[in-house]
Coordinates of C-alpha atoms in Angstrom, one line a residue:
Chain A
M1324 CA 49.1 66.9 55.2
H1325 CA 48.7 65.9 58.5
A1326 CA 48.3 62.3 59.2
G1327 CA 45.0 62.6 60.8
R1328 CA 41.8 60.8 60.5
A1329 CA 40.3 60.9 56.9
V1330 CA 36.9 63.3 57.3
G1331 CA 34.1 62.2 55.1
S1332 CA 31.8 64.7 53.5
G1333 CA 30.6 67.3 55.1
G1334 CA 33.6 67.1 57.7
A1335 CA 32.0 64.5 59.6
V1336 CA 34.1 62.0 60.7
T1337 CA 32.0 59.0 60.4
A1338 CA 28.9 58.6 58.6
T1339 CA 25.3 58.8 59.7
A1340 CA 22.6 56.3 59.0
P1341 CA 19.1 57.9 57.0
R1342 CA 16.5 58.5 59.5
R1343 CA 12.9 59.5 59.5
T1344 CA 12.0 63.1 58.7
G1345 CA 9.7 65.8 59.9
A1346 CA 8.2 66.4 63.3
V1347 CA 7.7 62.7 65.5
A1348 CA 4.1 61.8 66.2
P1349 CA 2.6 61.1 69.4
G1350 CA 2.3 57.8 70.5
H1351 CA -0.7 55.8 70.4
G1352 CA -0.4 52.6 72.7
N1353 CA -3.0 50.0 73.0
G1354 CA -1.9 48.9 76.6
M1355 CA -1.2 44.9 75.5
P1356 CA 1.9 43.8 76.3
A1357 CA 4.9 44.8 73.5
P1358 CA 5.6 41.6 71.0
R1359 CA 8.7 39.7 71.5
R1360 CA 9.2 40.7 75.0
A1361 CA 10.1 38.4 77.6
A1362 CA 6.6 37.3 79.3
I1363 CA 6.4 38.5 82.8
A1364 CA 3.1 39.5 83.9
A1365 CA 4.1 41.5 87.3
R1366 CA 3.9 45.2 86.9
T1367 CA 7.2 45.6 88.6
L1368 CA 9.4 42.5 90.5
R1369 CA 10.8 45.3 92.6
T1370 CA 10.9 44.2 96.5
D1371 CA 11.7 47.3 98.5
R1372 CA 9.3 49.9 99.4
W1373 CA 9.4 51.9 96.3
W1374 CA 5.9 53.6 97.0
I1375 CA 7.2 55.7 100.4
Q1376 CA 9.1 58.2 98.5
P1377 CA 5.8 59.1 96.3
L1378 CA 3.7 58.9 98.6
L1379 CA 5.7 61.5 100.9
V1380 CA 5.6 63.6 98.2
V1381 CA 1.4 63.3 97.5
L1382 CA 1.7 64.1 101.1
A1383 CA 4.1 67.0 101.8
L1384 CA 2.6 68.4 98.6
V1385 CA -1.1 68.0 99.5
L1386 CA -0.8 69.6 103.3
F1387 CA 1.2 72.8 101.4
T1388 CA -1.5 73.0 99.0
I1389 CA -4.4 72.8 101.6
Y1390 CA -2.6 75.1 104.1
A1391 CA -1.3 77.8 101.2
T1392 CA -5.0 78.4 99.5
F1393 CA -6.6 78.6 103.3
R1394 CA -4.0 81.4 103.6
A1395 CA -4.3 82.9 100.5
F1396 CA -8.0 83.1 100.3
Q1397 CA -8.3 84.2 104.4
N1398 CA -7.3 87.7 103.7
A1399 CA -6.3 88.5 107.5
H1400 CA -3.5 88.0 109.5
Y1401 CA -0.6 88.6 107.4
F1402 CA 1.1 91.3 108.9
S1403 CA 2.4 92.6 112.0
E1404 CA 4.5 95.3 112.3
P1405 CA 7.5 95.4 110.7
Y1406 CA 6.7 91.8 109.3
I1407 CA 4.8 90.6 106.2
S1408 CA 4.0 87.0 105.1
P1409 CA 5.5 85.8 102.3
F1410 CA 2.1 84.8 100.9
Y1411 CA 1.2 88.4 100.9
S1412 CA 4.4 89.9 99.6
P1413 CA 4.4 92.2 97.7
C1414 CA 0.8 93.2 99.1
I1415 CA -0.2 96.1 96.0
T1416 CA -3.5 97.2 96.6
T1417 CA -4.9 99.8 99.0
A1418 CA -6.8 97.1 101.3
C1419 CA -3.4 95.7 102.4
E1420 CA -2.8 95.2 106.1
G1421 CA 0.3 97.6 106.8
S1422 CA 2.6 99.7 104.2
S1423 CA 5.4 97.6 103.1
F1424 CA 5.0 98.4 99.4
P1425 CA 3.6 100.7 97.3
E1426 CA -0.2 100.5 96.9
L1427 CA -0.5 100.2 93.3
F1428 CA -4.2 100.2 92.7
T1429 CA -7.9 99.8 94.5
G1430 CA -8.7 96.0 94.2
P1431 CA -12.1 95.0 95.8
S1432 CA -11.9 94.2 99.0
W1433 CA -13.0 90.6 98.9
I1434 CA -10.6 89.7 96.5
S1435 CA -7.3 88.5 98.9
P1436 CA -4.3 90.4 97.7
A1437 CA -2.7 87.2 97.9
L1438 CA -4.1 86.2 95.0
Y1439 CA -2.4 88.6 92.9
V1440 CA 1.5 87.5 93.3
L1441 CA 0.7 84.1 94.3
I1442 CA 1.0 83.4 90.5
F1443 CA 4.6 84.0 90.4
P1444 CA 5.8 81.6 93.1
L1445 CA 3.5 79.1 92.0
G1446 CA 5.0 79.4 88.5
I1447 CA 8.6 78.4 88.9
R1448 CA 7.5 75.6 91.4
A1449 CA 5.1 73.9 88.9
T1450 CA 7.5 74.3 85.9
C1451 CA 10.6 73.2 87.9
Y1452 CA 12.5 70.8 86.6
Y1453 CA 12.6 69.0 90.3
Y1454 CA 9.3 69.4 90.9
R1455 CA 8.2 68.0 87.4
K1456 CA 10.0 65.4 88.6
A1457 CA 8.3 64.5 91.8
Y1458 CA 4.3 65.3 90.6
Y1459 CA 5.3 63.4 87.7
R1460 CA 5.9 59.9 89.9
S1461 CA 4.1 60.7 92.6
F1462 CA 0.7 62.3 91.5
W1463 CA 0.3 61.3 87.7
L1464 CA 2.4 57.6 88.5
S1465 CA 4.7 58.6 84.8
P1466 CA 6.4 56.0 86.2
P1467 CA 5.4 55.9 90.1
A1468 CA 8.7 54.5 90.2
C1469 CA 11.9 53.4 88.5
A1470 CA 11.0 49.9 86.4
V1471 CA 7.3 50.7 87.6
A1472 CA 5.1 50.0 85.2
E1473 CA 3.1 53.8 85.2
P1474 CA -0.9 52.8 84.8
H1475 CA -1.6 54.6 81.6
K1476 CA -2.1 53.3 77.8
R1477 CA -0.8 56.1 76.0
Y1478 CA 2.6 58.5 77.0
T1479 CA 3.0 62.0 74.7
G1480 CA 5.9 63.6 77.5
E1481 CA 5.6 67.2 76.9
T1482 CA 5.5 67.1 73.5
R1483 CA 2.1 68.7 73.1
L1484 CA 0.1 71.5 75.2
P1485 CA -0.5 71.7 77.9
L1486 CA 2.8 70.0 79.1
L1487 CA 4.8 71.4 76.3
G1488 CA 3.9 74.8 78.0
Q1489 CA 6.8 73.6 80.5
N1490 CA 8.8 75.3 78.4
I1491 CA 7.9 78.7 79.9
H1492 CA 10.0 77.9 83.0
R1493 CA 13.0 80.7 82.5
Y1494 CA 10.1 83.3 82.5
A1495 CA 9.0 82.2 85.6
L1496 CA 12.8 82.1 86.9
Y1497 CA 12.8 86.0 86.2
A1498 CA 9.4 86.7 87.8
A1499 CA 10.7 84.6 91.1
L1500 CA 13.8 86.4 90.9
V1501 CA 11.6 89.5 91.0
I1502 CA 9.9 88.4 94.1
N1503 CA 13.2 87.1 95.8
V1504 CA 14.2 90.8 95.8
I1505 CA 11.3 92.1 97.2
L1506 CA 11.5 89.5 99.8
F1507 CA 15.0 90.8 100.8
Y1508 CA 13.1 94.2 100.5
D1509 CA 10.8 92.5 103.2
A1510 CA 13.5 91.3 105.8
V1511 CA 15.5 94.9 105.4
L1512 CA 12.4 96.8 106.6
A1513 CA 11.9 94.2 109.3
F1514 CA 15.2 95.6 111.4
R1515 CA 12.5 98.2 112.9
D1516 CA 10.5 98.1 115.7
E1517 CA 7.0 98.0 116.0
T1518 CA 6.9 101.6 115.9
G1519 CA 8.4 101.7 112.7
A1520 CA 11.8 102.7 114.0
W1521 CA 15.1 101.7 112.0
G1522 CA 18.0 99.7 114.3
H1523 CA 16.1 97.2 116.0
M1524 CA 15.9 93.1 115.4
G1525 CA 13.9 90.2 116.4
L1526 CA 13.7 86.9 115.8
G1527 CA 10.9 87.7 113.2
T1528 CA 13.8 89.0 110.8
L1529 CA 15.9 86.1 110.8
I1530 CA 13.2 84.4 109.8
L1531 CA 11.9 86.6 107.0
L1532 CA 16.0 86.8 106.4
A1533 CA 16.7 83.0 106.4
N1534 CA 13.0 82.6 104.0
A1535 CA 14.8 85.2 101.7
V1536 CA 17.9 83.5 101.6
L1537 CA 16.2 80.0 100.8
L1538 CA 13.9 80.9 98.1
F1539 CA 16.4 83.2 96.4
L1540 CA 19.4 80.3 96.6
Y1541 CA 16.5 78.1 95.2
S1542 CA 15.7 80.2 92.3
V1543 CA 19.4 80.5 91.3
S1544 CA 19.8 77.0 91.8
C1545 CA 17.7 76.1 89.1
H1546 CA 18.4 74.4 85.9
S1547 CA 17.0 77.3 83.8
C1548 CA 19.7 79.7 85.4
R1549 CA 22.3 77.3 84.7
H1550 CA 21.8 77.5 81.8
I1551 CA 21.3 80.9 81.1
V1552 CA 24.6 81.9 83.3
G1553 CA 26.6 79.8 81.3
G1554 CA 25.5 76.6 80.3
R1555 CA 24.5 77.4 77.1
L1556 CA 28.0 78.1 75.8
N1557 CA 30.5 76.0 74.5
N1558 CA 33.6 77.7 74.6
F1559 CA 33.8 78.5 78.5
S1560 CA 37.3 79.2 78.4
R1561 CA 36.5 82.3 76.3
H1562 CA 34.2 83.7 79.2
P1563 CA 36.3 82.8 82.3
L1564 CA 33.9 84.7 84.5
R1565 CA 30.6 83.2 83.2
Y1566 CA 32.2 79.8 83.7
K1567 CA 33.2 80.7 87.5
A1568 CA 29.7 81.6 87.8
W1569 CA 28.6 78.6 86.3
M1570 CA 30.9 76.5 88.4
Q1571 CA 28.9 78.1 91.1
V1572 CA 25.5 77.4 89.8
S1573 CA 26.6 74.0 89.2
R1574 CA 27.1 73.2 92.9
L1575 CA 24.0 74.8 93.7
N1576 CA 22.3 73.3 91.6
G1577 CA 22.8 69.8 92.8
R1578 CA 21.1 70.7 95.8
H1579 CA 18.3 72.4 94.0
M1580 CA 15.8 69.0 95.7
Q1581 CA 16.6 69.9 98.8
L1582 CA 16.5 74.0 98.4
A1583 CA 13.1 73.2 96.9
W1584 CA 11.9 71.4 100.0
A1585 CA 13.7 73.3 102.5
S1586 CA 12.7 76.9 101.0
L1587 CA 8.8 75.6 100.4
L1588 CA 9.5 74.6 104.4
S1589 CA 10.8 78.4 105.3
V1590 CA 8.1 79.8 103.8
V1591 CA 5.0 77.8 105.8
L1592 CA 7.1 78.8 109.0
T1593 CA 7.5 82.3 108.2
D1594 CA 4.0 82.2 107.5
V1595 CA 3.1 80.9 110.8
Y1596 CA 5.2 83.0 112.6
V1597 CA 3.9 86.3 111.0
F1598 CA -0.1 84.7 111.8
L1599 CA 0.7 83.9 115.3
L1600 CA 2.5 87.4 116.2
A1601 CA -0.8 88.9 114.3
T1602 CA -3.3 87.1 116.0
D1603 CA -1.6 88.2 118.8
T1604 CA -0.6 84.3 120.3
I1605 CA 2.4 85.0 120.8
N1606 CA 5.1 88.1 121.3
D1607 CA 7.8 88.6 118.9
L1608 CA 11.3 87.7 120.5
R1609 CA 12.9 90.8 120.7
F1610 CA 16.7 90.9 120.3
F1611 CA 17.2 95.4 120.5
Chain B
M1226 CA 31.4 31.2 104.6
T1227 CA 28.6 29.7 102.1
Y1228 CA 25.3 29.4 102.3
D1229 CA 22.3 28.1 99.9
A1230 CA 20.4 30.7 98.2
T1231 CA 16.9 30.5 96.6
F1232 CA 17.0 32.2 93.0
R1233 CA 14.9 32.7 90.7
V1234 CA 15.4 33.2 86.9
W1235 CA 13.7 34.2 84.2
R1236 CA 14.1 31.1 81.1
G1237 CA 12.3 31.4 77.8
D1238 CA 12.1 33.3 74.4
A1239 CA 9.8 35.1 72.5
T1240 CA 7.3 32.5 72.5
G1241 CA 6.9 32.6 76.5
G1242 CA 8.6 31.7 79.3
D1243 CA 8.5 31.8 83.1
L1244 CA 10.7 32.1 86.2
Q1245 CA 12.5 28.9 87.0
T1246 CA 13.6 28.6 91.2
F1247 CA 16.7 27.3 91.9
T1248 CA 18.8 26.7 94.9
V1249 CA 22.7 27.6 94.6
A1250 CA 25.7 27.8 96.5
V1251 CA 26.5 31.3 97.6
N1252 CA 30.3 32.2 98.6
E1253 CA 31.6 35.1 100.7
G1254 CA 32.4 38.0 98.0
E1255 CA 30.4 37.1 95.0
V1256 CA 28.5 39.2 92.7
V1257 CA 25.3 37.9 91.1
L1258 CA 27.0 37.2 87.7
D1259 CA 29.0 34.5 89.8
I1260 CA 25.8 32.8 90.8
I1261 CA 24.5 32.5 87.5
H1262 CA 27.8 31.4 86.4
R1263 CA 27.5 28.8 88.9
L1264 CA 24.3 27.7 87.9
R1265 CA 25.1 27.2 84.6
A1266 CA 28.1 25.0 85.6
T1267 CA 25.5 23.0 88.1
Q1268 CA 22.1 23.1 87.1
A1269 CA 21.2 24.5 83.9
G1270 CA 24.1 24.0 81.3
D1271 CA 21.7 25.6 78.3
L1272 CA 20.7 29.1 80.4
A1273 CA 22.0 31.7 78.2
V1274 CA 23.4 34.5 79.5
R1275 CA 25.5 37.5 78.1
W1276 CA 28.3 38.9 79.8
N1277 CA 32.3 39.7 79.2
C1278 CA 34.5 41.6 81.6
K1279 CA 32.8 41.0 84.6
A1280 CA 34.3 44.4 85.9
G1281 CA 31.5 46.7 85.3
K1282 CA 33.2 48.1 82.0
C1283 CA 31.8 46.0 78.9
G1284 CA 28.1 46.6 80.0
S1285 CA 27.1 43.1 78.9
C1286 CA 25.6 41.6 82.1
S1287 CA 22.6 44.1 82.1
A1288 CA 19.6 42.5 83.8
E1289 CA 17.0 42.7 86.2
I1290 CA 17.8 41.8 89.8
N1291 CA 14.6 41.9 92.1
G1292 CA 12.8 44.1 89.7
R1293 CA 15.7 46.8 89.4
P1294 CA 17.9 47.4 86.1
R1295 CA 21.3 46.2 87.2
L1296 CA 24.6 45.2 86.0
M1297 CA 25.0 41.4 87.5
C1298 CA 28.9 42.1 87.8
L1299 CA 28.3 44.8 90.2
T1300 CA 25.4 43.5 92.5
R1301 CA 27.0 41.9 95.4
M1302 CA 25.5 39.3 96.8
S1303 CA 26.2 40.9 100.1
T1304 CA 23.4 43.0 99.9
F1305 CA 21.2 40.8 100.0
G1306 CA 19.8 38.8 102.9
E1307 CA 21.1 35.0 103.4
G1308 CA 17.1 34.2 102.9
E1309 CA 16.1 36.5 100.6
T1310 CA 14.9 35.5 97.0
V1311 CA 16.9 36.6 94.2
T1312 CA 14.3 37.6 91.0
V1313 CA 16.7 37.8 87.4
T1314 CA 15.1 38.4 84.9
P1315 CA 16.2 39.9 81.3
L1316 CA 15.6 43.7 80.5
R1317 CA 12.0 44.3 80.2
T1318 CA 12.0 46.5 77.1
F1319 CA 13.9 44.6 74.5
P1320 CA 12.8 41.8 72.9
V1321 CA 14.1 38.3 74.3
I1322 CA 16.4 36.0 72.5
R1323 CA 16.7 33.6 75.4
D1324 CA 16.5 33.5 78.9
L1325 CA 18.6 36.5 80.0
V1326 CA 20.0 37.4 76.3
T1327 CA 17.9 40.1 74.9
D1328 CA 18.1 41.8 71.0
V1329 CA 19.5 45.5 71.8
S1330 CA 19.3 46.7 68.2
Y1331 CA 16.8 49.2 68.7
N1332 CA 19.8 51.1 70.7
Y1333 CA 22.2 50.5 67.7
D1334 CA 19.7 51.8 65.4
K1335 CA 19.2 54.5 67.0
A1336 CA 22.9 55.5 67.7
A1337 CA 23.7 55.0 63.3
Q1338 CA 21.1 58.1 63.2
I1339 CA 22.9 60.3 65.4
P1340 CA 24.1 62.9 63.3
A1341 CA 28.3 62.4 63.5
F1342 CA 30.6 64.6 65.3
T1343 CA 31.8 67.0 62.3
P1344 CA 34.9 69.0 63.5
R1345 CA 35.7 72.8 62.3
A1346 CA 38.2 72.6 60.2
R1347 CA 42.0 72.5 61.5
E1348 CA 44.3 75.1 62.7
K1349 CA 47.0 76.1 60.1
D1350 CA 49.3 73.4 61.7
G1351 CA 47.0 70.7 61.3
T1352 CA 45.7 70.1 64.8
H1353 CA 42.6 70.5 66.6
R1354 CA 43.0 72.3 69.6
M1355 CA 40.4 73.3 72.9
Q1356 CA 40.9 73.7 76.6
Q1357 CA 40.1 71.2 79.1
V1358 CA 37.4 73.5 80.5
D1359 CA 35.6 72.9 77.0
V1360 CA 35.4 69.5 76.5
E1361 CA 34.9 68.4 79.7
R1362 CA 31.0 68.3 80.2
S1363 CA 31.0 66.1 76.5
Q1364 CA 33.8 63.8 78.8
E1365 CA 31.1 62.7 81.3
F1366 CA 29.3 61.3 78.6
R1367 CA 31.9 59.4 77.0
K1368 CA 31.8 57.6 80.4
C1369 CA 29.2 55.8 79.3
I1370 CA 29.7 51.7 78.3
E1371 CA 26.3 51.3 77.0
C1372 CA 25.1 49.1 79.3
F1373 CA 21.5 50.4 77.9
L1374 CA 20.1 50.2 81.6
C1375 CA 19.3 53.8 81.1
Q1376 CA 17.1 52.8 78.2
D1377 CA 15.8 49.8 79.9
T1378 CA 14.4 51.7 82.6
C1379 CA 13.1 54.7 80.8
H1380 CA 9.3 54.4 80.9
V1381 CA 8.8 56.4 77.5
I1382 CA 9.6 53.2 76.0
R1383 CA 9.3 50.3 78.8
D1384 CA 5.6 50.8 79.1
H1385 CA 5.1 52.4 75.6
E1386 CA 6.6 50.0 72.9
E1387 CA 5.1 52.3 70.0
N1388 CA 7.1 55.2 71.1
K1389 CA 10.3 53.1 69.9
A1390 CA 9.7 54.6 66.6
V1391 CA 9.7 58.5 67.7
F1392 CA 12.2 58.3 71.1
A1393 CA 16.0 57.4 70.7
G1394 CA 16.0 57.2 74.7
P1395 CA 18.1 58.5 77.6
R1396 CA 21.7 57.2 76.1
F1397 CA 21.0 59.2 72.5
L1398 CA 19.7 62.4 74.2
I1399 CA 23.2 62.3 76.0
R1400 CA 24.9 61.5 72.7
L1401 CA 23.1 64.7 71.0
A1402 CA 24.0 66.6 74.4
E1403 CA 27.3 65.6 74.5
L1404 CA 28.0 66.7 70.6
D1405 CA 26.1 70.1 71.2
M1406 CA 27.8 70.9 73.8
H1407 CA 31.5 69.7 71.8
P1408 CA 34.0 73.0 71.2
L1409 CA 34.7 71.7 67.9
D1410 CA 31.4 70.3 66.6
V1411 CA 30.0 72.5 64.1
V1412 CA 26.4 70.7 63.4
D1413 CA 23.7 72.1 64.9
R1414 CA 21.5 69.0 66.8
K1415 CA 19.2 71.1 68.4
D1416 CA 16.0 71.0 66.1
A1417 CA 16.6 66.9 65.4
A1418 CA 17.0 66.3 69.0
Q1419 CA 13.0 68.1 69.7
D1420 CA 12.0 67.0 66.2
E1421 CA 13.5 63.6 65.5
F1422 CA 15.0 62.0 68.5
G1423 CA 11.9 62.9 70.7
L1424 CA 13.2 64.9 73.2
G1425 CA 9.7 66.2 74.7
Y1426 CA 9.2 63.0 75.1
C1427 CA 10.9 63.0 78.3
N1428 CA 9.5 64.2 81.4
I1429 CA 12.9 64.0 83.5
T1430 CA 12.1 61.6 86.0
K1431 CA 15.5 60.8 86.5
C1432 CA 15.5 57.1 86.3
C1433 CA 18.2 56.6 84.0
S1434 CA 20.4 58.7 86.2
E1435 CA 19.4 56.3 89.5
V1436 CA 20.2 53.3 87.3
C1437 CA 23.3 54.2 85.7
P1438 CA 26.7 51.7 86.8
E1439 CA 29.1 54.8 85.9
G1440 CA 27.2 57.4 87.9
I1441 CA 27.0 59.9 84.6
H1442 CA 24.0 62.4 85.7
L1443 CA 22.3 62.0 82.1
T1444 CA 19.1 64.5 83.8
D1445 CA 21.0 67.0 85.1
N1446 CA 24.1 67.6 82.9
G1447 CA 22.4 66.1 79.6
I1448 CA 19.1 65.7 79.2
I1449 CA 18.0 69.1 81.0
P1450 CA 20.5 71.8 79.2
L1451 CA 19.6 70.4 75.7
K1452 CA 16.3 71.0 76.6
E1453 CA 17.3 74.7 77.9
R1454 CA 19.2 74.8 74.2
V1455 CA 15.8 73.7 72.7
V1456 CA 13.9 76.2 74.3
D1457 CA 16.3 78.8 73.2
R1458 CA 15.8 78.0 69.7
K1459 CA 11.9 77.0 69.6
Y1460 CA 10.1 78.2 72.6
D1461 CA 12.1 81.3 73.8
P1462 CA 11.1 84.5 71.8
L1463 CA 13.6 86.8 73.7
T1464 CA 16.6 84.3 72.3
W1465 CA 15.0 83.8 68.9
L1466 CA 14.6 87.1 68.5
G1467 CA 18.2 88.2 69.9
S1468 CA 19.6 85.4 67.6
R1469 CA 18.0 86.9 64.2
I1470 CA 19.2 90.0 64.4
G1471 CA 22.1 89.3 65.2
R1472 CA 22.4 90.3 68.6
R1473 CA 23.0 87.3 70.8
P1474 CA 26.4 85.8 69.7
K1475 CA 26.2 81.8 68.8
D1476 CA 29.0 81.4 71.7

């Protein structure tokens, strides 16, 4: 007999209170103040400028959406040998400018090739745990800021469709990782000159490379990646390599928000650079 | 250096109340709880306030200071301007008993419902052995002092009283995560987390992490990993299939 604590029935060391069984039901509010709470009419008593952060997020995401939509539908000025805009990569139809990727099918010329592939980067960002926080707060005001009342009478969170669909995030990550590989491939192709000769490098090469690196770091710093790499394990000591990988991903995960914004900005800057080259507004700065 | 500060303190009970204004002396180095004590000693002898350690470790003096859920003992007066009015109210998510004291029994009810820690059988020598790397994720959540600021700030129940029946709140979602990650525990809490404790109600807006006085990363290290574990179980066809045909080891 050891002198340990007595173990209750079923091996539990303490008792568990009875609880409701079955699936939770969605809440139905009536918008009225909750009973017995302190009678405070103000939606919030915060005195700081809590609205600045959601406002900045709205501005940034709306501007990005307008720009990305315009460029995706423009169907022009997205390729300047040897660079291709990340909005159009991989370019998979016979209607593509340049030949940076195998042409898989003949699409109608009026459909922009960007529209076939943009769903993948859109997928990981729309279901990303950081962006969810950003847009739930800023666009849906649920809540607009901490301890600031939300305007909705009813709230069911991510318990029902369509928001239950946020759980596909890991599949969006898998797709994004494929796109990440293709963007590195684009960056390698950028070590050529306008004639296709290898061993050259310009400012555009660096920009494409930096963009590919930032997007890759954004993908691997994702919470789903952290879970898949090792987070799901309960005994790290039996999986030392996965534990090391989990530690590295966890470090990156702490910077997931910064990487989300940095990579969003880098996509725009890369696209702008290619646009300026493609329209002959500027010339590429060639290093060698 | 002493100055007179203007304090607005909510006074009342479940039948009603209002913010009352006081002018009270503030000394250098004091915290909001010191001022509340001085208020009670000099002007409002029947002011109800719950407190204990004055060191940010007991989790008793939770309140809302200028609208932000804070511990009164950890909120320095030097963070406010001398001319700034400081407003102190009780936690708005829980029923008020009197003045700054609220009834937080919702939290104890939820705590009692969490399936208890259930360790695997002991080793032959009567011990339980585990590696530090295996248990340190759970240990982060053991820092919790149960001040319930995260519960107070969570909009799921703060703005929707009706959700209290179906949502355990961030403090108990990390309790579920703590136990689910524990290397010795043998009970699976994933289905219960989603179906009975309302994990799906959390939309990860991270206010719980923002207000935690212990700096626990509730969302990144607890709730999101728990959500991912639930996805493994309920929403990912590949992991579901893998565990069905025995190709996905449990650990």
